[in-house]
Amino acid sequence: MSLNPVTDEIAQTAARMVVEEGLEWGPAKHRAVRQLGLPSRTALPDNEQLEAAVREYIELFCADTQPVELLALRELALVWMERLTEFRPHLAGAVWRGTATRLSDIYLQLFCDDPKSAEITLINNNVQYEPSTVTGFHGQPVEALSIHSLCKPLNERVGIHLMVYDRDDVRGALKPDSAGRSPRGDVQALRKLLAQEDGNA
């Protein structure tokens, strides 16, 4: 953790909300500030600090359930990535990073020649979706197509968000973070992760 006990406390409180309630990281940080009675302008922990707190929380309180839930979500992500293979899908978010629980959604980033082609594919396959606009990984607005899919091992419907990027955006998508990790992975990378998990089982 950091040398700042206030941001540590925010990170730990937000981590509990992320794991126990499925909150996204940004809202969890702000809610933690309010819950702790801190001023609204209090400095927030960065995402690396929050991720470390989430991993610590999972290890302490969910070590017996989280690996099974993560595996189920990764297998469901692979199903959809294989269905959408023509759009060069990449898995991101908690399911890719390994911090997902049964409350986590799946985030797939599609890199399309035609931004409407993914939407047309969903329509042609009678897949119901909700369109919205979200902030992309370069800070620009991108279209998101949100669907729900049954995850049989969890017996729950899981939210899957398809972020539609231009094909050229894939060039900078795999740049490692400060810890040397890729922020997202393609079908082959996810299969490799699943093979590792199978080997460790």
XYZ file of N, CA and C in Angstrom:
603
model
N 0.831 -1.193 0.000
C 0.000 0.000 0.000
C 0.879 1.263 0.000
N 0.235 2.431 -0.083
C 0.985 3.680 -0.189
C 1.406 4.164 1.192
N 2.106 5.283 1.207
C 2.512 5.898 2.462
C 1.418 6.799 3.011
N 0.313 6.938 2.284
C -0.778 7.817 2.690
C -1.889 6.976 3.322
N -2.063 7.077 4.651
C -3.077 6.228 5.301
C -4.502 6.549 4.860
N -4.754 7.785 4.426
C -6.114 8.148 3.987
C -6.460 7.448 2.674
N -5.547 7.508 1.709
C -5.843 6.824 0.443
C -5.876 5.312 0.644
N -5.079 4.801 1.590
C -5.141 3.376 1.910
C -6.540 3.007 2.399
N -7.081 3.830 3.292
C -8.397 3.536 3.851
C -9.480 3.623 2.775
N -9.351 4.614 1.901
C -10.310 4.734 0.794
C -10.232 3.494 -0.094
N -9.003 3.079 -0.407
C -8.810 1.920 -1.279
C -9.405 0.666 -0.657
N -9.185 0.464 0.643
C -9.698 -0.726 1.305
C -11.229 -0.726 1.371
N -11.797 0.448 1.635
C -13.265 0.564 1.689
C -13.861 0.357 0.303
N -13.244 0.966 -0.706
C -13.730 0.817 -2.082
C -13.585 -0.621 -2.553
N -12.508 -1.284 -2.148
C -12.282 -2.676 -2.560
C -13.418 -3.573 -2.078
N -13.857 -3.346 -0.846
C -14.966 -4.144 -0.320
C -16.226 -3.938 -1.171
N -16.479 -2.695 -1.589
C -17.655 -2.399 -2.421
C -17.536 -3.050 -3.801
N -16.329 -3.028 -4.338
C -16.090 -3.641 -5.654
C -16.385 -5.137 -5.595
N -15.867 -5.797 -4.565
C -15.992 -7.251 -4.469
C -17.388 -7.667 -4.017
N -17.913 -7.002 -2.983
C -19.175 -7.440 -2.384
C -20.413 -6.936 -3.124
N -20.272 -5.789 -3.834
C -21.443 -5.199 -4.485
C -21.304 -5.119 -6.007
N -20.117 -5.424 -6.520
C -19.924 -5.347 -7.961
C -19.827 -3.937 -8.505
N -19.499 -2.971 -7.645
C -19.381 -1.580 -8.092
C -18.182 -1.411 -9.023
N -18.315 -0.490 -9.974
C -17.169 -0.110 -10.794
C -16.197 0.684 -9.925
N -14.950 0.740 -10.366
C -13.907 1.333 -9.532
C -14.128 2.809 -9.231
N -14.469 3.598 -10.251
C -14.664 5.038 -10.050
C -15.747 5.331 -9.023
N -16.973 4.807 -9.228
C -18.033 5.034 -8.243
C -17.688 4.496 -6.860
N -16.960 3.378 -6.795
C -16.587 2.806 -5.495
C -15.666 3.761 -4.729
N -14.712 4.370 -5.434
C -13.809 5.325 -4.770
C -14.591 6.494 -4.182
N -15.498 7.061 -4.992
C -16.249 8.241 -4.536
C -17.203 7.883 -3.400
N -17.810 6.704 -3.470
C -18.707 6.294 -2.397
C -17.933 6.021 -1.116
N -16.725 5.483 -1.253
C -15.882 5.248 -0.077
C -15.552 6.563 0.618
N -15.263 7.590 -0.169
C -14.969 8.912 0.408
C -16.164 9.404 1.219
N -17.372 9.266 0.641
C -18.578 9.709 1.354
C -18.810 8.858 2.610
N -18.641 7.561 2.477
C -18.896 6.661 3.606
C -17.943 6.932 4.765
N -16.716 7.307 4.435
C -15.716 7.591 5.462
C -15.830 9.006 6.021
N -16.767 9.790 5.465
C -16.983 11.154 5.944
C -15.864 12.108 5.596
N -15.162 11.831 4.501
C -14.042 12.672 4.089
C -14.519 13.787 3.159
N -13.771 14.881 3.064
C -14.134 15.956 2.136
C -14.180 15.435 0.690
N -15.081 15.981 -0.108
C -15.271 15.488 -1.478
C -14.031 15.660 -2.339
N -13.160 16.606 -1.965
C -11.941 16.846 -2.758
C -10.751 16.000 -2.276
N -10.994 15.073 -1.382
C -9.909 14.209 -0.882
C -9.252 13.463 -2.047
N -7.938 13.401 -2.014
C -7.204 12.681 -3.066
C -7.601 11.214 -3.060
N -7.846 10.680 -4.250
C -8.292 9.289 -4.380
C -7.110 8.372 -4.679
N -7.212 7.124 -4.275
C -6.170 6.152 -4.663
C -6.209 5.938 -6.169
N -5.047 5.652 -6.760
C -5.056 5.367 -8.191
C -5.534 3.936 -8.414
N -5.716 3.575 -9.673
C -6.276 2.253 -9.984
C -5.361 1.112 -9.554
N -4.054 1.329 -9.620
C -3.121 0.283 -9.185
C -3.266 0.021 -7.689
N -3.434 1.088 -6.923
C -3.595 0.929 -5.474
C -4.916 0.226 -5.163
N -5.984 0.609 -5.889
C -7.271 -0.038 -5.661
C -7.221 -1.505 -6.084
N -6.555 -1.797 -7.196
C -6.449 -3.193 -7.628
C -5.725 -4.030 -6.573
N -4.676 -3.479 -5.995
C -3.949 -4.203 -4.945
C -4.865 -4.471 -3.752
N -5.703 -3.480 -3.403
C -6.630 -3.649 -2.280
C -7.699 -4.687 -2.607
N -8.163 -4.699 -3.862
C -9.157 -5.694 -4.286
C -8.568 -7.096 -4.193
N -7.348 -7.257 -4.687
C -6.701 -8.580 -4.626
C -6.521 -9.031 -3.169
N -6.161 -8.095 -2.310
C -5.974 -8.418 -0.892
C -7.304 -8.838 -0.263
N -8.377 -8.112 -0.594
C -9.699 -8.436 -0.045
C -10.147 -9.826 -0.504
N -9.957 -10.097 -1.795
C -10.335 -11.409 -2.332
C -9.566 -12.520 -1.627
N -8.272 -12.292 -1.429
C -7.433 -13.310 -0.795
C -7.882 -13.588 0.642
N -8.320 -12.521 1.334
C -8.726 -12.662 2.734
C -10.120 -13.270 2.887
N -11.055 -12.853 2.011
C -12.460 -13.185 2.252
C -13.107 -14.073 1.190
N -12.492 -14.209 0.024
C -13.153 -14.939 -1.065
C -12.256 -15.988 -1.711
N -11.214 -16.391 -1.019
C -10.229 -17.287 -1.635
C -10.826 -18.621 -2.055
N -11.906 -19.041 -1.388
C -12.492 -20.349 -1.708
C -13.496 -20.287 -2.850
N -14.077 -19.108 -3.107
C -15.126 -18.995 -4.144
C -14.673 -18.253 -5.396
N -13.805 -17.260 -5.244
C -13.482 -16.385 -6.378
C -12.827 -17.087 -7.557
N -11.897 -18.023 -7.347
C -11.288 -18.669 -8.526
C -12.303 -19.391 -9.409
N -13.296 -20.023 -8.798
C -14.327 -20.730 -9.565
C -15.182 -19.743 -10.346
N -15.538 -18.627 -9.690
C -16.352 -17.603 -10.343
C -15.587 -16.964 -11.497
N -14.308 -16.660 -11.281
C -13.471 -16.072 -12.331
C -13.382 -17.008 -13.531
N -13.177 -18.290 -13.278
C -13.080 -19.262 -14.363
C -14.362 -19.291 -15.187
N -15.508 -19.285 -14.516
C -16.795 -19.312 -15.218
C -16.964 -18.079 -16.102
N -16.561 -16.925 -15.594
C -16.690 -15.682 -16.372
C -15.718 -15.674 -17.557
N -14.514 -16.176 -17.353
C -13.551 -16.222 -18.461
C -14.016 -17.186 -19.550
N -14.620 -18.303 -19.136
C -15.123 -19.255 -20.133
C -16.289 -18.642 -20.922
N -17.154 -17.889 -20.242
C -18.252 -17.209 -20.938
C -17.710 -16.137 -21.881
N -16.694 -15.406 -21.431
C -16.065 -14.393 -22.291
C -15.512 -15.033 -23.554
N -14.891 -16.203 -23.400
C -14.323 -16.886 -24.558
C -15.413 -17.273 -25.557
N -16.558 -17.737 -25.057
C -17.678 -18.088 -25.937
C -18.056 -16.897 -26.814
N -18.188 -15.730 -26.197
C -18.601 -14.549 -26.958
C -17.483 -14.030 -27.852
N -16.242 -14.156 -27.416
C -15.131 -13.732 -28.268
C -15.059 -14.605 -29.521
N -15.333 -15.903 -29.364
C -15.325 -16.790 -30.529
C -16.491 -16.483 -31.468
N -17.626 -16.081 -30.898
C -18.772 -15.697 -31.732
C -18.492 -14.410 -32.507
N -17.683 -13.541 -31.929
C -17.424 -12.222 -32.516
C -16.011 -12.118 -33.078
N -15.439 -13.239 -33.445
C -14.020 -13.273 -33.818
C -13.669 -12.351 -34.981
N -14.630 -12.093 -35.881
C -14.338 -11.234 -37.039
C -14.044 -9.791 -36.624
N -14.404 -9.435 -35.384
C -14.203 -8.055 -34.922
C -12.983 -7.921 -34.010
N -12.090 -8.909 -34.050
C -10.838 -8.878 -33.274
C -11.107 -8.561 -31.793
N -11.931 -9.341 -31.116
C -12.285 -9.023 -29.730
C -11.113 -9.164 -28.767
N -11.051 -8.254 -27.807
C -10.068 -8.304 -26.730
C -10.811 -8.196 -25.398
N -10.421 -9.017 -24.462
C -11.015 -8.992 -23.125
C -10.245 -8.004 -22.255
N -10.992 -7.167 -21.510
C -10.374 -6.203 -20.596
C -11.099 -6.269 -19.254
N -10.760 -5.357 -18.361
C -11.465 -5.281 -17.092
C -11.080 -6.376 -16.107
N -11.926 -6.537 -15.082
C -11.620 -7.445 -13.971
C -11.522 -8.901 -14.402
N -12.291 -9.292 -15.429
C -12.250 -10.693 -15.874
C -10.888 -10.994 -16.496
N -10.324 -10.030 -17.212
C -8.987 -10.203 -17.769
C -7.921 -10.131 -16.683
N -8.057 -9.174 -15.761
C -7.021 -8.959 -14.739
C -7.022 -10.037 -13.665
N -8.138 -10.770 -13.557
C -8.192 -11.840 -12.569
C -8.784 -11.442 -11.240
N -9.435 -10.261 -11.189
C -10.032 -9.805 -9.931
C -11.555 -9.909 -9.950
N -12.116 -10.568 -10.951
C -13.574 -10.641 -11.089
C -14.182 -11.627 -10.097
N -15.426 -11.329 -9.698
C -16.255 -12.252 -8.921
C -17.568 -12.417 -9.676
N -18.496 -13.181 -9.132
C -19.774 -13.447 -9.786
C -20.559 -12.156 -10.053
N -20.232 -11.057 -9.367
C -20.935 -9.794 -9.571
C -20.319 -8.942 -10.676
N -19.203 -9.385 -11.220
C -18.495 -8.590 -12.229
C -19.105 -8.768 -13.614
N -19.074 -7.684 -14.394
C -19.462 -7.752 -15.797
C -18.241 -8.080 -16.651
N -18.516 -8.476 -17.887
C -17.462 -8.805 -18.850
C -17.336 -7.651 -19.843
N -16.114 -7.196 -20.086
C -15.869 -6.086 -21.015
C -15.045 -6.586 -22.195
N -15.661 -6.562 -23.364
C -14.988 -6.962 -24.601
C -14.814 -5.740 -25.486
N -13.627 -5.554 -25.998
C -13.335 -4.438 -26.896
C -13.208 -4.990 -28.315
N -14.037 -4.459 -29.208
C -14.061 -4.912 -30.598
C -13.384 -3.867 -31.467
N -12.609 -4.324 -32.450
C -11.882 -3.417 -33.344
C -12.383 -3.675 -34.769
N -13.265 -2.783 -35.213
C -14.068 -3.042 -36.411
C -13.668 -2.161 -37.592
N -13.743 -2.748 -38.802
C -13.572 -1.944 -40.020
C -14.729 -0.963 -40.161
N -15.930 -1.419 -39.869
C -17.138 -0.612 -39.944
C -17.770 -0.598 -38.550
N -17.901 0.580 -37.917
C -18.399 0.630 -36.543
C -19.807 0.071 -36.366
N -20.588 -0.005 -37.447
C -21.950 -0.528 -37.338
C -22.018 -2.040 -37.538
N -20.913 -2.655 -37.966
C -20.961 -4.069 -38.331
C -21.251 -4.972 -37.127
N -20.701 -4.632 -35.961
C -20.953 -5.456 -34.774
C -22.430 -5.399 -34.394
N -22.996 -4.203 -34.470
C -24.414 -4.033 -34.144
C -25.286 -4.837 -35.111
N -24.944 -4.797 -36.383
C -25.702 -5.551 -37.389
C -25.626 -7.047 -37.118
N -24.449 -7.506 -36.712
C -24.278 -8.935 -36.391
C -25.193 -9.341 -35.239
N -25.272 -8.504 -34.202
C -26.164 -8.809 -33.081
C -27.620 -8.871 -33.546
N -28.018 -7.903 -34.366
C -29.397 -7.862 -34.867
C -29.696 -9.112 -35.699
N -28.764 -9.475 -36.578
C -28.974 -10.647 -37.447
C -29.075 -11.949 -36.657
N -28.473 -11.964 -35.465
C -28.513 -13.166 -34.629
C -29.545 -13.060 -33.501
N -30.429 -12.063 -33.635
C -31.520 -11.873 -32.657
C -31.015 -11.726 -31.222
N -29.877 -11.046 -31.074
C -29.338 -10.778 -29.740
C -29.810 -9.391 -29.303
N -30.536 -9.338 -28.200
C -31.015 -8.053 -27.696
C -29.874 -7.309 -27.018
N -29.800 -6.010 -27.249
C -28.720 -5.215 -26.669
C -29.210 -3.812 -26.375
N -28.479 -3.140 -25.507
C -28.748 -1.736 -25.173
C -27.541 -0.913 -25.614
N -27.722 0.044 -26.533
C -26.592 0.878 -26.941
C -26.380 2.049 -25.974
N -25.145 2.450 -25.814
C -24.823 3.632 -25.012
C -23.480 4.169 -25.488
N -23.093 5.305 -24.959
C -21.779 5.871 -25.264
C -20.972 5.937 -23.977
N -19.748 5.419 -24.016
C -18.879 5.404 -22.840
C -17.531 6.011 -23.213
N -16.698 6.228 -22.213
C -15.353 6.757 -22.462
C -14.412 5.602 -22.769
N -13.723 5.696 -23.897
C -12.813 4.641 -24.327
C -11.456 4.739 -23.662
N -10.577 3.794 -23.986
C -9.284 3.752 -23.294
C -8.344 4.866 -23.706
N -8.672 5.604 -24.778
C -7.883 6.799 -25.132
C -8.559 8.071 -24.625
N -9.656 7.898 -23.866
C -10.378 9.063 -23.359
C -11.440 9.581 -24.307
N -11.607 8.918 -25.457
C -12.576 9.377 -26.447
C -13.901 8.630 -26.258
N -15.032 9.237 -26.702
C -16.307 8.524 -26.605
C -16.356 7.356 -27.585
N -16.817 6.197 -27.121
C -16.997 5.036 -27.997
C -18.375 4.450 -27.737
N -18.900 3.762 -28.733
C -20.199 3.120 -28.579
C -20.041 1.820 -27.813
N -20.971 1.556 -26.900
C -20.995 0.297 -26.165
C -22.330 -0.388 -26.425
N -22.273 -1.680 -26.680
C -23.463 -2.498 -26.882
C -23.517 -3.475 -25.711
N -24.512 -3.330 -24.847
C -24.586 -4.141 -23.633
C -25.633 -5.238 -23.784
N -25.217 -6.450 -23.493
C -26.105 -7.610 -23.586
C -26.038 -8.378 -22.270
N -26.947 -9.347 -22.110
C -26.917 -10.235 -20.949
C -26.880 -11.673 -21.447
N -26.064 -12.472 -20.806
C -25.907 -13.855 -21.232
C -25.880 -14.759 -20.000
N -26.569 -15.881 -20.079
C -26.620 -16.799 -18.950
C -25.266 -17.479 -18.759
N -24.758 -17.387 -17.539
C -23.538 -18.106 -17.167
C -23.985 -19.325 -16.367
N -24.005 -20.475 -17.014
C -24.586 -21.669 -16.386
C -23.895 -22.081 -15.089
N -22.562 -22.087 -15.015
C -21.924 -22.499 -13.749
C -22.329 -21.619 -12.564
N -22.599 -20.330 -12.839
C -22.995 -19.413 -11.768
C -24.513 -19.324 -11.638
N -25.227 -19.845 -12.641
C -26.684 -19.755 -12.692
C -27.149 -18.303 -12.580
N -26.449 -17.432 -13.298
C -26.777 -16.004 -13.286
C -26.610 -15.437 -14.690
N -27.400 -14.396 -14.957
C -27.227 -13.658 -16.206
C -26.156 -12.594 -15.984
N -25.172 -12.609 -16.841
C -24.016 -11.726 -16.688
C -24.065 -10.626 -17.733
N -23.755 -9.407 -17.318
C -23.672 -8.301 -18.257
C -22.402 -8.387 -19.083
N -22.561 -8.266 -20.399
C -21.405 -8.257 -21.310
C -21.464 -6.964 -22.104
N -20.404 -6.183 -22.038
C -20.370 -4.876 -22.690
C -19.376 -4.920 -23.846
N -19.886 -4.676 -25.029
C -19.067 -4.688 -26.242
C -18.726 -3.249 -26.601
N -17.469 -2.875 -26.452
C -17.022 -1.531 -26.801
C -16.525 -1.535 -28.231
N -17.078 -0.663 -29.053
C -16.784 -0.687 -30.483
C -15.741 0.377 -30.820
N -14.555 -0.097 -31.215
C -13.453 0.789 -31.607
C -13.189 0.666 -33.100
N -12.465 1.653 -33.618
C -12.005 1.585 -34.994
C -10.875 0.551 -35.083
N -10.763 -0.095 -36.212
C -9.745 -1.143 -36.380
C -8.346 -0.643 -36.039
N -8.023 0.587 -36.408
C -6.670 1.109 -36.185
C -6.347 1.307 -34.710
N -7.372 1.395 -33.855
C -7.130 1.610 -32.422
C -6.420 0.437 -31.769
N -6.443 -0.727 -32.428
C -5.823 -1.912 -31.826
C -4.312 -1.747 -31.696
N -3.720 -0.833 -32.476
C -2.259 -0.657 -32.450
C -1.742 -0.313 -31.063
N -2.409 0.617 -30.386
C -1.944 1.020 -29.061
C -2.610 0.276 -27.930
N -3.443 -0.693 -28.259
C -4.267 -1.349 -27.236
C -3.500 -2.305 -26.349
N -2.380 -2.799 -26.824
C -1.666 -3.832 -26.077
C -0.414 -3.306 -25.376
N -0.287 -1.974 -25.319
C 0.870 -1.384 -24.636
C 0.827 -1.750 -23.155
N 1.899 -2.340 -22.604
C 1.882 -2.769 -21.200
C 1.708 -1.598 -20.239
N 1.153 -1.886 -19.058
C 1.032 -0.857 -18.030
C 2.356 -0.708 -17.289
N 2.336 0.087 -16.213
C 3.591 0.369 -15.500
C 4.177 -0.882 -14.847
N 3.329 -1.904 -14.649
C 3.825 -3.151 -14.054
C 4.217 -4.172 -15.120
N 4.169 -3.746 -16.404
C 4.558 -4.636 -17.490
C 3.487 -5.612 -17.936
N 2.243 -5.395 -17.479
C 1.148 -6.297 -17.841
C 0.330 -5.715 -18.981
N -0.168 -6.572 -19.845
C -1.035 -6.107 -20.922
C -2.412 -5.810 -20.349
N -3.008 -4.653 -20.683
C -4.311 -4.285 -20.130
C -5.477 -5.043 -20.740
N -5.207 -5.834 -21.782
C -6.281 -6.593 -22.442
C -5.654 -7.748 -23.200
N -6.478 -8.721 -23.572
C -5.943 -9.873 -24.280
C -6.908 -10.379 -25.334
N -6.371 -10.941 -26.421
C -7.211 -11.478 -27.488
C -7.597 -12.922 -27.173
N -8.235 -13.582 -28.136
C -8.729 -14.947 -27.921
C -7.582 -15.882 -27.533
N -6.462 -15.784 -28.234
C -5.337 -16.679 -27.950
C -4.793 -16.452 -26.537
N -4.725 -15.185 -26.132
C -4.226 -14.869 -24.788
C -5.167 -15.409 -23.718
N -6.480 -15.307 -23.968
C -7.440 -15.826 -22.990
C -7.382 -17.351 -22.932
N -7.257 -17.995 -24.085
C -7.134 -19.460 -24.085
C -5.902 -19.895 -23.290
N -4.823 -19.133 -23.418
C -3.593 -19.448 -22.690
C -3.825 -19.339 -21.180
N -4.547 -18.281 -20.755
C -4.868 -18.120 -19.348
C -5.696 -19.298 -18.841
N -6.706 -19.695 -19.625
C -7.576 -20.789 -19.224
C -6.790 -22.105 -19.148
N -5.849 -22.305 -20.063
C -5.019 -23.509 -20.041
C -4.153 -23.547 -18.784
N -3.640 -22.367 -18.386
C -2.837 -22.279 -17.168
C -3.670 -22.621 -15.949
N -4.916 -22.091 -15.922
C -5.805 -22.361 -14.795
C -6.148 -23.847 -14.736
N -6.342 -24.444 -15.913
C -6.672 -25.876 -15.985
C -5.492 -26.697 -15.467
N -4.292 -26.230 -15.814
C -3.100 -26.941 -15.370
C -2.843 -26.813 -13.880
N -3.346 -25.685 -13.289
C -3.142 -25.482 -11.861
C -4.236 -26.110 -11.015
N -5.299 -26.568 -11.683
C -6.444 -27.113 -10.938
C -6.087 -28.420 -10.262
